[in-house]
PDB file of C-alpha atoms in Angstrom:
ATOM      1  CA  UNK T  29      79.117 -12.369-112.226  1.00  0.00           C
ATOM      2  CA  UNK T  30      81.404  -9.359-112.024  1.00  0.00           C
ATOM      3  CA  UNK T  31      84.257  -9.513-109.561  1.00  0.00           C
ATOM      4  CA  UNK T  32      83.698  -7.114-106.649  1.00  0.00           C
ATOM      5  CA  UNK T  33      85.932  -4.050-106.595  1.00  0.00           C
ATOM      6  CA  UNK T  34      88.659  -4.277-103.981  1.00  0.00           C
ATOM      7  CA  UNK T  35      88.798  -1.231-101.722  1.00  0.00           C
ATOM      8  CA  UNK T  36      91.600  -1.794 -99.239  1.00  0.00           C
ATOM      9  CA  UNK T  37      95.199  -3.021 -99.378  1.00  0.00           C
ATOM     10  CA  UNK T  38      96.627  -6.447 -98.582  1.00  0.00           C
ATOM     11  CA  UNK T  39      99.791  -4.855 -97.215  1.00  0.00           C
ATOM     12  CA  UNK T  40     101.307  -1.410 -96.837  1.00  0.00           C
ATOM     13  CA  UNK T  41     104.829   0.053 -96.495  1.00  0.00           C
ATOM     14  CA  UNK T  42     106.139   0.790 -93.020  1.00  0.00           C
ATOM     15  CA  UNK T  43     109.304   2.834 -92.557  1.00  0.00           C
ATOM     16  CA  UNK T  44     111.996   1.012 -90.606  1.00  0.00           C
ATOM     17  CA  UNK T  45     112.387   4.075 -88.381  1.00  0.00           C
ATOM     18  CA  UNK T  46     108.672   4.438 -87.642  1.00  0.00           C
ATOM     19  CA  UNK T  47     109.258   3.919 -83.922  1.00  0.00           C
ATOM     20  CA  UNK T  48     111.797   6.757 -83.956  1.00  0.00           C
ATOM     21  CA  UNK T  49     109.150   9.211 -85.092  1.00  0.00           C
ATOM     22  CA  UNK T  50     108.697  11.752 -82.297  1.00  0.00           C
ATOM     23  CA  UNK T  51     104.930  11.205 -82.204  1.00  0.00           C
ATOM     24  CA  UNK T  52     105.292   7.426 -81.852  1.00  0.00           C
ATOM     25  CA  UNK T  53     108.078   7.863 -79.291  1.00  0.00           C
ATOM     26  CA  UNK T  54     105.756  10.093 -77.271  1.00  0.00           C
ATOM     27  CA  UNK T  55     103.026   7.440 -77.441  1.00  0.00           C
ATOM     28  CA  UNK T  56     105.520   4.783 -76.343  1.00  0.00           C
ATOM     29  CA  UNK T  57     106.735   6.989 -73.517  1.00  0.00           C
ATOM     30  CA  UNK T  58     103.217   7.309 -72.115  1.00  0.00           C
ATOM     31  CA  UNK T  59     101.599   3.995 -72.995  1.00  0.00           C
ATOM     32  CA  UNK T  60     104.584   1.691 -73.527  1.00  0.00           C
ATOM     33  CA  UNK T  61     104.523  -1.228 -75.949  1.00  0.00           C
ATOM     34  CA  UNK T  62     100.710  -1.254 -75.907  1.00  0.00           C
ATOM     35  CA  UNK T  63     100.726   2.232 -77.428  1.00  0.00           C
ATOM     36  CA  UNK T  64     103.124   1.255 -80.238  1.00  0.00           C
ATOM     37  CA  UNK T  65     101.081  -1.846 -81.098  1.00  0.00           C
ATOM     38  CA  UNK T  66      97.879   0.210 -81.042  1.00  0.00           C
ATOM     39  CA  UNK T  67      99.328   2.592 -83.648  1.00  0.00           C
ATOM     40  CA  UNK T  68     100.215  -0.287 -85.977  1.00  0.00           C
ATOM     41  CA  UNK T  69      96.784  -1.884 -85.461  1.00  0.00           C
ATOM     42  CA  UNK T  70      95.145   1.454 -86.307  1.00  0.00           C
ATOM     43  CA  UNK T  71      97.132   1.696 -89.545  1.00  0.00           C
ATOM     44  CA  UNK T  72      96.260  -1.903 -90.435  1.00  0.00           C
ATOM     45  CA  UNK T  73      92.582  -1.188 -89.860  1.00  0.00           C
ATOM     46  CA  UNK T  74      92.728   1.904 -92.054  1.00  0.00           C
ATOM     47  CA  UNK T  75      94.582   0.334 -94.991  1.00  0.00           C
ATOM     48  CA  UNK T  76      92.374  -2.779 -94.834  1.00  0.00           C
ATOM     49  CA  UNK T  77      89.394  -0.503 -95.479  1.00  0.00           C
ATOM     50  CA  UNK T  78      91.217   1.828 -97.862  1.00  0.00           C
ATOM     51  CA  UNK T  79      92.532   5.166 -96.654  1.00  0.00           C
ATOM     52  CA  UNK T  80      90.260   6.055 -93.721  1.00  0.00           C
ATOM     53  CA  UNK T  81      88.089   4.597 -90.976  1.00  0.00           C
ATOM     54  CA  UNK T  82      85.184   6.016 -89.006  1.00  0.00           C
ATOM     55  CA  UNK T  83      86.093   6.221 -85.336  1.00  0.00           C
ATOM     56  CA  UNK T  84      82.805   4.868 -83.998  1.00  0.00           C
ATOM     57  CA  UNK T  85      81.837   2.335 -81.334  1.00  0.00           C
ATOM     58  CA  UNK T  86      81.995  -0.589 -83.778  1.00  0.00           C
ATOM     59  CA  UNK T  87      85.533   0.253 -84.907  1.00  0.00           C
ATOM     60  CA  UNK T  88      86.666   0.721 -81.326  1.00  0.00           C
ATOM     61  CA  UNK T  89      85.120  -2.568 -80.196  1.00  0.00           C
ATOM     62  CA  UNK T  90      86.775  -4.422 -83.080  1.00  0.00           C
ATOM     63  CA  UNK T  91      90.203  -2.963 -82.312  1.00  0.00           C
ATOM     64  CA  UNK T  92      89.881  -3.582 -78.571  1.00  0.00           C
ATOM     65  CA  UNK T  93      89.309  -7.272 -79.297  1.00  0.00           C
ATOM     66  CA  UNK T  94      92.662  -7.287 -81.116  1.00  0.00           C
ATOM     67  CA  UNK T  95      94.468  -5.354 -78.376  1.00  0.00           C
ATOM     68  CA  UNK T  96      94.522  -7.451 -75.177  1.00  0.00           C
ATOM     69  CA  UNK T  97      95.183  -5.351 -72.112  1.00  0.00           C
ATOM     70  CA  UNK T  98      94.172  -2.085 -73.786  1.00  0.00           C
ATOM     71  CA  UNK T  99      91.074  -0.413 -72.364  1.00  0.00           C
ATOM     72  CA  UNK T 100      88.641   1.714 -74.348  1.00  0.00           C
ATOM     73  CA  UNK T 101      89.796   4.746 -72.378  1.00  0.00           C
ATOM     74  CA  UNK T 102      93.448   4.097 -73.230  1.00  0.00           C
ATOM     75  CA  UNK T 103      92.680   3.528 -76.898  1.00  0.00           C
ATOM     76  CA  UNK T 104      90.818   6.810 -77.128  1.00  0.00           C
ATOM     77  CA  UNK T 105      93.631   8.602 -75.323  1.00  0.00           C
ATOM     78  CA  UNK T 106      96.110   7.237 -77.868  1.00  0.00           C
ATOM     79  CA  UNK T 107      93.923   8.329 -80.775  1.00  0.00           C
ATOM     80  CA  UNK T 108      93.320  11.777 -79.304  1.00  0.00           C
ATOM     81  CA  UNK T 109      97.047  12.357 -78.871  1.00  0.00           C
ATOM     82  CA  UNK T 110      97.795  11.182 -82.409  1.00  0.00           C
ATOM     83  CA  UNK T 111      95.170  13.614 -83.714  1.00  0.00           C
ATOM     84  CA  UNK T 112      96.474  16.468 -81.589  1.00  0.00           C
ATOM     85  CA  UNK T 113     100.049  15.893 -82.798  1.00  0.00           C
ATOM     86  CA  UNK T 114      99.086  15.720 -86.475  1.00  0.00           C
ATOM     87  CA  UNK T 115      99.557  11.994 -87.065  1.00  0.00           C
ATOM     88  CA  UNK T 116      95.894  11.953 -88.120  1.00  0.00           C
ATOM     89  CA  UNK T 117      94.022  14.848 -89.742  1.00  0.00           C
ATOM     90  CA  UNK T 118      92.513  16.937 -86.951  1.00  0.00           C
ATOM     91  CA  UNK T 119      89.803  18.688 -88.940  1.00  0.00           C
ATOM     92  CA  UNK T 120      88.299  15.493 -90.328  1.00  0.00           C
ATOM     93  CA  UNK T 121      88.440  13.855 -86.921  1.00  0.00           C
ATOM     94  CA  UNK T 122      86.791  16.786 -85.159  1.00  0.00           C
ATOM     95  CA  UNK T 123      84.087  17.236 -87.800  1.00  0.00           C
ATOM     96  CA  UNK T 124      83.142  13.671 -88.822  1.00  0.00           C
ATOM     97  CA  UNK T 125      85.257  11.413 -86.558  1.00  0.00           C
ATOM     98  CA  UNK T 126      87.327  10.076 -89.468  1.00  0.00           C
ATOM     99  CA  UNK T 127      90.872   8.812 -89.016  1.00  0.00           C
ATOM    100  CA  UNK T 128      93.101   9.485 -92.019  1.00  0.00           C
ATOM    101  CA  UNK T 129      96.011  11.691 -93.044  1.00  0.00           C
ATOM    102  CA  UNK T 130      97.725  13.062 -96.136  1.00  0.00           C
ATOM    103  CA  UNK T 131     100.521  10.479 -95.797  1.00  0.00           C
ATOM    104  CA  UNK T 132      98.059   7.605 -95.491  1.00  0.00           C
ATOM    105  CA  UNK T 133      96.153   8.812 -98.539  1.00  0.00           C
ATOM    106  CA  UNK T 134      99.319   9.330-100.577  1.00  0.00           C
ATOM    107  CA  UNK T 135     100.415   5.775 -99.781  1.00  0.00           C
ATOM    108  CA  UNK T 136      96.983   4.375-100.666  1.00  0.00           C
ATOM    109  CA  UNK T 137      96.705   6.221-103.996  1.00  0.00           C
ATOM    110  CA  UNK T 138     100.246   5.248-104.940  1.00  0.00           C
ATOM    111  CA  UNK T 139      99.477   1.586-104.225  1.00  0.00           C
ATOM    112  CA  UNK T 140      96.177   1.627-106.153  1.00  0.00           C
ATOM    113  CA  UNK T 141      97.053   3.854-109.102  1.00  0.00           C
ATOM    114  CA  UNK T 142      96.926   0.893-111.514  1.00  0.00           C
ATOM    115  CA  UNK T 143      93.396  -0.087-110.512  1.00  0.00           C
ATOM    116  CA  UNK T 144      90.791   0.560-113.167  1.00  0.00           C
ATOM    117  CA  UNK T 145      88.094   1.645-110.741  1.00  0.00           C
ATOM    118  CA  UNK T 146      87.378   5.394-110.415  1.00  0.00           C
ATOM    119  CA  UNK T 147      89.536   7.241-107.919  1.00  0.00           C
ATOM    120  CA  UNK T 148      87.551   7.767-104.688  1.00  0.00           C
ATOM    121  CA  UNK T 149      86.939  11.273-103.383  1.00  0.00           C
ATOM    122  CA  UNK T 150      85.323  10.613-100.003  1.00  0.00           C
ATOM    123  CA  UNK T 151      87.214  12.421 -97.224  1.00  0.00           C
ATOM    124  CA  UNK T 152      90.157  13.077 -99.538  1.00  0.00           C
ATOM    125  CA  UNK T 153      92.472  15.762 -98.198  1.00  0.00           C
ATOM    126  CA  UNK T 154      93.224  17.922-101.213  1.00  0.00           C
ATOM    127  CA  UNK T 155      95.726  20.613-100.332  1.00  0.00           C
ATOM    128  CA  UNK T 156      95.653  22.041-103.863  1.00  0.00           C
ATOM    129  CA  UNK T 157      92.049  23.230-103.655  1.00  0.00           C
ATOM    130  CA  UNK T 158      91.998  26.770-102.329  1.00  0.00           C
ATOM    131  CA  UNK T 159      89.033  26.544 -99.996  1.00  0.00           C
ATOM    132  CA  UNK T 160      89.001  27.516 -96.370  1.00  0.00           C
ATOM    133  CA  UNK T 161      88.956  23.971 -94.997  1.00  0.00           C
ATOM    134  CA  UNK T 162      90.815  22.405 -97.957  1.00  0.00           C
ATOM    135  CA  UNK T 163      88.567  19.358 -97.931  1.00  0.00           C
ATOM    136  CA  UNK T 164      86.587  17.497-100.587  1.00  0.00           C
ATOM    137  CA  UNK T 165      83.371  16.025 -99.191  1.00  0.00           C
ATOM    138  CA  UNK T 166      81.946  12.676-100.136  1.00  0.00           C
ATOM    139  CA  UNK T 167      79.451  13.984-102.715  1.00  0.00           C
ATOM    140  CA  UNK T 168      81.676  16.385-104.662  1.00  0.00           C
ATOM    141  CA  UNK T 169      84.088  15.426-107.396  1.00  0.00           C
ATOM    142  CA  UNK T 170      87.213  17.607-107.136  1.00  0.00           C
ATOM    143  CA  UNK T 171      87.245  18.030-110.921  1.00  0.00           C
ATOM    144  CA  UNK T 172      83.971  19.956-110.672  1.00  0.00           C
ATOM    145  CA  UNK T 173      85.449  22.602-108.438  1.00  0.00           C
ATOM    146  CA  UNK T 174      86.246  25.922-110.053  1.00  0.00           C
ATOM    147  CA  UNK T 175      89.292  26.363-107.856  1.00  0.00           C
ATOM    148  CA  UNK T 176      91.171  23.277-108.991  1.00  0.00           C
ATOM    149  CA  UNK T 177      94.897  23.849-109.199  1.00  0.00           C
ATOM    150  CA  UNK T 178      96.585  24.616-112.501  1.00  0.00           C
ATOM    151  CA  UNK T 179      99.827  22.904-113.314  1.00  0.00           C
ATOM    152  CA  UNK T 180     102.550  25.108-114.682  1.00  0.00           C
ATOM    153  CA  UNK T 181     102.523  24.934-118.470  1.00  0.00           C
ATOM    154  CA  UNK T 182     106.277  25.316-118.857  1.00  0.00           C
ATOM    155  CA  UNK T 183     107.599  22.650-121.203  1.00  0.00           C
ATOM    156  CA  UNK T 184     109.881  20.253-119.335  1.00  0.00           C
ATOM    157  CA  UNK T 185     112.558  18.445-121.290  1.00  0.00           C
ATOM    158  CA  UNK T 186     114.050  15.059-120.433  1.00  0.00           C
ATOM    159  CA  UNK T 187     117.230  16.621-119.089  1.00  0.00           C
ATOM    160  CA  UNK T 188     117.384  18.718-115.933  1.00  0.00           C
ATOM    161  CA  UNK T 189     120.191  20.828-117.354  1.00  0.00           C
ATOM    162  CA  UNK T 190     117.939  22.317-120.044  1.00  0.00           C
ATOM    163  CA  UNK T 191     115.078  23.458-117.778  1.00  0.00           C
ATOM    164  CA  UNK T 192     114.314  27.057-116.863  1.00  0.00           C
ATOM    165  CA  UNK T 193     114.522  26.830-113.087  1.00  0.00           C
ATOM    166  CA  UNK T 194     113.114  30.324-112.578  1.00  0.00           C
ATOM    167  CA  UNK T 195     109.635  29.100-113.561  1.00  0.00           C
ATOM    168  CA  UNK T 196     107.153  27.919-110.921  1.00  0.00           C
ATOM    169  CA  UNK T 197     106.400  24.288-110.071  1.00  0.00           C
ATOM    170  CA  UNK T 198     109.182  22.971-112.293  1.00  0.00           C
ATOM    171  CA  UNK T 199     109.949  19.951-110.103  1.00  0.00           C
ATOM    172  CA  UNK T 200     106.258  19.006-110.004  1.00  0.00           C
ATOM    173  CA  UNK T 201     105.969  19.398-113.772  1.00  0.00           C
ATOM    174  CA  UNK T 202     109.062  17.289-114.266  1.00  0.00           C
ATOM    175  CA  UNK T 203     107.578  14.519-112.099  1.00  0.00           C
ATOM    176  CA  UNK T 204     104.311  14.628-114.052  1.00  0.00           C
ATOM    177  CA  UNK T 205     106.205  14.526-117.345  1.00  0.00           C
ATOM    178  CA  UNK T 206     108.709  11.805-116.492  1.00  0.00           C
ATOM    179  CA  UNK T 207     107.066   9.650-113.824  1.00  0.00           C
ATOM    180  CA  UNK T 208     103.275   9.824-113.507  1.00  0.00           C
ATOM    181  CA  UNK T 209     101.076  12.314-115.402  1.00  0.00           C
ATOM    182  CA  UNK T 210      98.130  11.489-113.100  1.00  0.00           C
ATOM    183  CA  UNK T 211      99.942  11.755-109.781  1.00  0.00           C
ATOM    184  CA  UNK T 212      97.998  12.226-106.549  1.00  0.00           C
ATOM    185  CA  UNK T 213      97.882  15.849-105.305  1.00  0.00           C
ATOM    186  CA  UNK T 214      99.452  14.847-101.980  1.00  0.00           C
ATOM    187  CA  UNK T 215     102.579  13.582-103.748  1.00  0.00           C
ATOM    188  CA  UNK T 216     102.882  16.801-105.749  1.00  0.00           C
ATOM    189  CA  UNK T 217     102.519  18.809-102.569  1.00  0.00           C
ATOM    190  CA  UNK T 218     105.280  16.751-100.933  1.00  0.00           C
ATOM    191  CA  UNK T 219     107.543  17.480-103.901  1.00  0.00           C
ATOM    192  CA  UNK T 220     106.782  21.176-103.489  1.00  0.00           C
ATOM    193  CA  UNK T 221     107.686  20.945 -99.802  1.00  0.00           C
ATOM    194  CA  UNK T 222     111.038  19.417-100.734  1.00  0.00           C
ATOM    195  CA  UNK T 223     111.706  22.312-103.112  1.00  0.00           C
ATOM    196  CA  UNK T 224     110.999  24.700-100.243  1.00  0.00           C
ATOM    197  CA  UNK T 225     113.291  22.715 -97.939  1.00  0.00           C
ATOM    198  CA  UNK T 226     116.085  23.184-100.481  1.00  0.00           C
ATOM    199  CA  UNK T 227     115.459  26.934-100.550  1.00  0.00           C
ATOM    200  CA  UNK T 228     113.467  26.882-103.772  1.00  0.00           C
ATOM    201  CA  UNK T 229     116.096  24.988-105.768  1.00  0.00           C
ATOM    202  CA  UNK T 230     113.919  22.904-108.095  1.00  0.00           C
ATOM    203  CA  UNK T 231     116.990  21.562-109.823  1.00  0.00           C
ATOM    204  CA  UNK T 232     118.088  19.614-106.727  1.00  0.00           C
ATOM    205  CA  UNK T 233     114.729  17.832-106.565  1.00  0.00           C
ATOM    206  CA  UNK T 234     114.848  17.150-110.307  1.00  0.00           C
ATOM    207  CA  UNK T 235     118.353  15.706-109.964  1.00  0.00           C
ATOM    208  CA  UNK T 236     116.936  13.388-107.289  1.00  0.00           C
ATOM    209  CA  UNK T 237     114.122  12.358-109.653  1.00  0.00           C
ATOM    210  CA  UNK T 238     116.696  11.607-112.355  1.00  0.00           C
ATOM    211  CA  UNK T 239     118.717   9.580-109.859  1.00  0.00           C
ATOM    212  CA  UNK T 240     115.560   7.652-108.944  1.00  0.00           C
ATOM    213  CA  UNK T 241     114.768   6.903-112.594  1.00  0.00           C
ATOM    214  CA  UNK T 242     118.363   5.912-113.262  1.00  0.00           C
ATOM    215  CA  UNK T 243     117.995   3.220-110.603  1.00  0.00           C
ATOM    216  CA  UNK T 244     114.788   1.868-112.103  1.00  0.00           C
ATOM    217  CA  UNK T 245     112.358   3.258-109.530  1.00  0.00           C
ATOM    218  CA  UNK T 246     109.180   5.213-110.183  1.00  0.00           C
ATOM    219  CA  UNK T 247     107.618   5.888-106.801  1.00  0.00           C
ATOM    220  CA  UNK T 248     107.635   8.824-104.415  1.00  0.00           C
ATOM    221  CA  UNK T 249     108.935   6.818-101.451  1.00  0.00           C
ATOM    222  CA  UNK T 250     112.212   6.261-103.307  1.00  0.00           C
ATOM    223  CA  UNK T 251     112.512   9.967-104.125  1.00  0.00           C
ATOM    224  CA  UNK T 252     111.828  10.856-100.503  1.00  0.00           C
ATOM    225  CA  UNK T 253     114.623   8.538 -99.327  1.00  0.00           C
ATOM    226  CA  UNK T 254     117.102  10.077-101.766  1.00  0.00           C
ATOM    227  CA  UNK T 255     116.251  13.639-100.730  1.00  0.00           C
ATOM    228  CA  UNK T 256     116.392  12.793 -97.014  1.00  0.00           C
ATOM    229  CA  UNK T 257     119.812  11.276 -97.607  1.00  0.00           C
ATOM    230  CA  UNK T 258     121.015  14.437 -99.353  1.00  0.00           C
ATOM    231  CA  UNK T 259     119.516  16.647 -96.661  1.00  0.00           C
ATOM    232  CA  UNK T 260     121.272  14.655 -93.924  1.00  0.00           C
ATOM    233  CA  UNK T 261     124.554  15.042 -95.805  1.00  0.00           C
ATOM    234  CA  UNK T 262     123.906  18.825 -96.051  1.00  0.00           C
ATOM    235  CA  UNK T 263     123.976  18.764 -99.848  1.00  0.00           C
ATOM    236  CA  UNK T 264     122.144  22.063-100.045  1.00  0.00           C
ATOM    237  CA  UNK T 265     123.378  23.409-103.385  1.00  0.00           C
ATOM    238  CA  UNK T 266     123.266  22.082-106.927  1.00  0.00           C
ATOM    239  CA  UNK T 267     127.066  22.032-107.057  1.00  0.00           C
ATOM    240  CA  UNK T 268     127.335  19.946-103.883  1.00  0.00           C
ATOM    241  CA  UNK T 269     124.792  17.439-105.209  1.00  0.00           C
ATOM    242  CA  UNK T 270     126.568  17.252-108.555  1.00  0.00           C
ATOM    243  CA  UNK T 271     129.929  16.595-106.888  1.00  0.00           C
ATOM    244  CA  UNK T 272     128.328  14.000-104.632  1.00  0.00           C
ATOM    245  CA  UNK T 273     126.819  12.145-107.579  1.00  0.00           C
ATOM    246  CA  UNK T 274     130.181  12.248-109.333  1.00  0.00           C
ATOM    247  CA  UNK T 275     131.801  10.638-106.297  1.00  0.00           C
ATOM    248  CA  UNK T 276     133.783  13.740-105.367  1.00  0.00           C
ATOM    249  CA  UNK T 277     133.187  13.445-101.620  1.00  0.00           C
ATOM    250  CA  UNK T 278     134.121   9.765-101.421  1.00  0.00           C
ATOM    251  CA  UNK T 279     137.399  10.235-103.279  1.00  0.00           C
ATOM    252  CA  UNK T 280     140.626  10.644-101.335  1.00  0.00           C
ATOM    253  CA  UNK T 281     144.288  10.807-102.497  1.00  0.00           C
ATOM    254  CA  UNK T 282     144.983   7.485-100.761  1.00  0.00           C
ATOM    255  CA  UNK T 283     142.195   5.742-102.697  1.00  0.00           C
ATOM    256  CA  UNK T 284     142.336   7.762-105.884  1.00  0.00           C
ATOM    257  CA  UNK T 285     142.529   4.684-108.123  1.00  0.00           C
ATOM    258  CA  UNK T 286     139.620   2.886-106.489  1.00  0.00           C
ATOM    259  CA  UNK T 287     136.131   2.828-107.906  1.00  0.00           C
ATOM    260  CA  UNK T 288     134.097   5.727-106.590  1.00  0.00           C
ATOM    261  CA  UNK T 289     130.984   4.793-104.667  1.00  0.00           C
ATOM    262  CA  UNK T 290     128.114   6.680-103.142  1.00  0.00           C
ATOM    263  CA  UNK T 291     125.004   5.586-101.345  1.00  0.00           C
ATOM    264  CA  UNK T 292     122.104   4.345-103.436  1.00  0.00           C
ATOM    265  CA  UNK T 293     118.778   2.834-102.484  1.00  0.00           C
ATOM    266  CA  UNK T 294     117.740  -0.449-104.042  1.00  0.00           C
ATOM    267  CA  UNK T 295     114.295  -0.641-105.581  1.00  0.00           C
ATOM    268  CA  UNK T 296     113.853  -3.817-103.543  1.00  0.00           C
ATOM    269  CA  UNK T 297     113.920  -1.746-100.361  1.00  0.00           C
ATOM    270  CA  UNK T 298     110.910   0.331-101.275  1.00  0.00           C
ATOM    271  CA  UNK T 299     107.364  -0.446-102.467  1.00  0.00           C
ATOM    272  CA  UNK T 300     106.409   0.293-106.072  1.00  0.00           C
TER     273      UNK T 300
END
């Protein structure tokens, strides 16, 4: 007898600063600890099923049983605020009462990319399909759409220094070439957002990818941590990043003979 295909996850990554997210802080400010726990329970329910849940009476009744002291009215208020603030996708919630988001889906597809079962398409948020609502419904395979995105055909070498950075989508192409040729669209979109955040400097994002690979990691969460670190340190030019990686900013005349160090993230800290 064939083994049934597993749909959900046994565990999922949770950022250590999740409760510092402004949306979660707003929930905590209004609903207290019950609101914070409700958010985590919602995420657990979603990842246990896969990457979405239907917000119907059965789901609500099940969650309420696991949330002592939380009324149905409070739970729906929490969900409605999370939808309004973009924690969950508003269009899917308003149209079919589905709770999901691009981040949830990116995490799910990253965690299940090694599974041999076909990639699901139901309620997938595909930002690379140029339709008005940018949604793929449950009966349409995104590969059948005539508007599917085209990856830039520029050849990407194994070294960032030899890439033509005036071409489009170079950082995305580099990721596809060096990390995962079948990456989820949401991850590629996030990489594109990072390029925009660095004023279109693909090379900075590619340097971060190289730094990630150098440390033995091959997942987007690691790349995101590196880029957030650089952004917080205001490393907004290629030269600043290069000097940072060379230890320039940690070197001082008093400690000139000491080993140069700069912050790195261990692969143990992040999920593969």
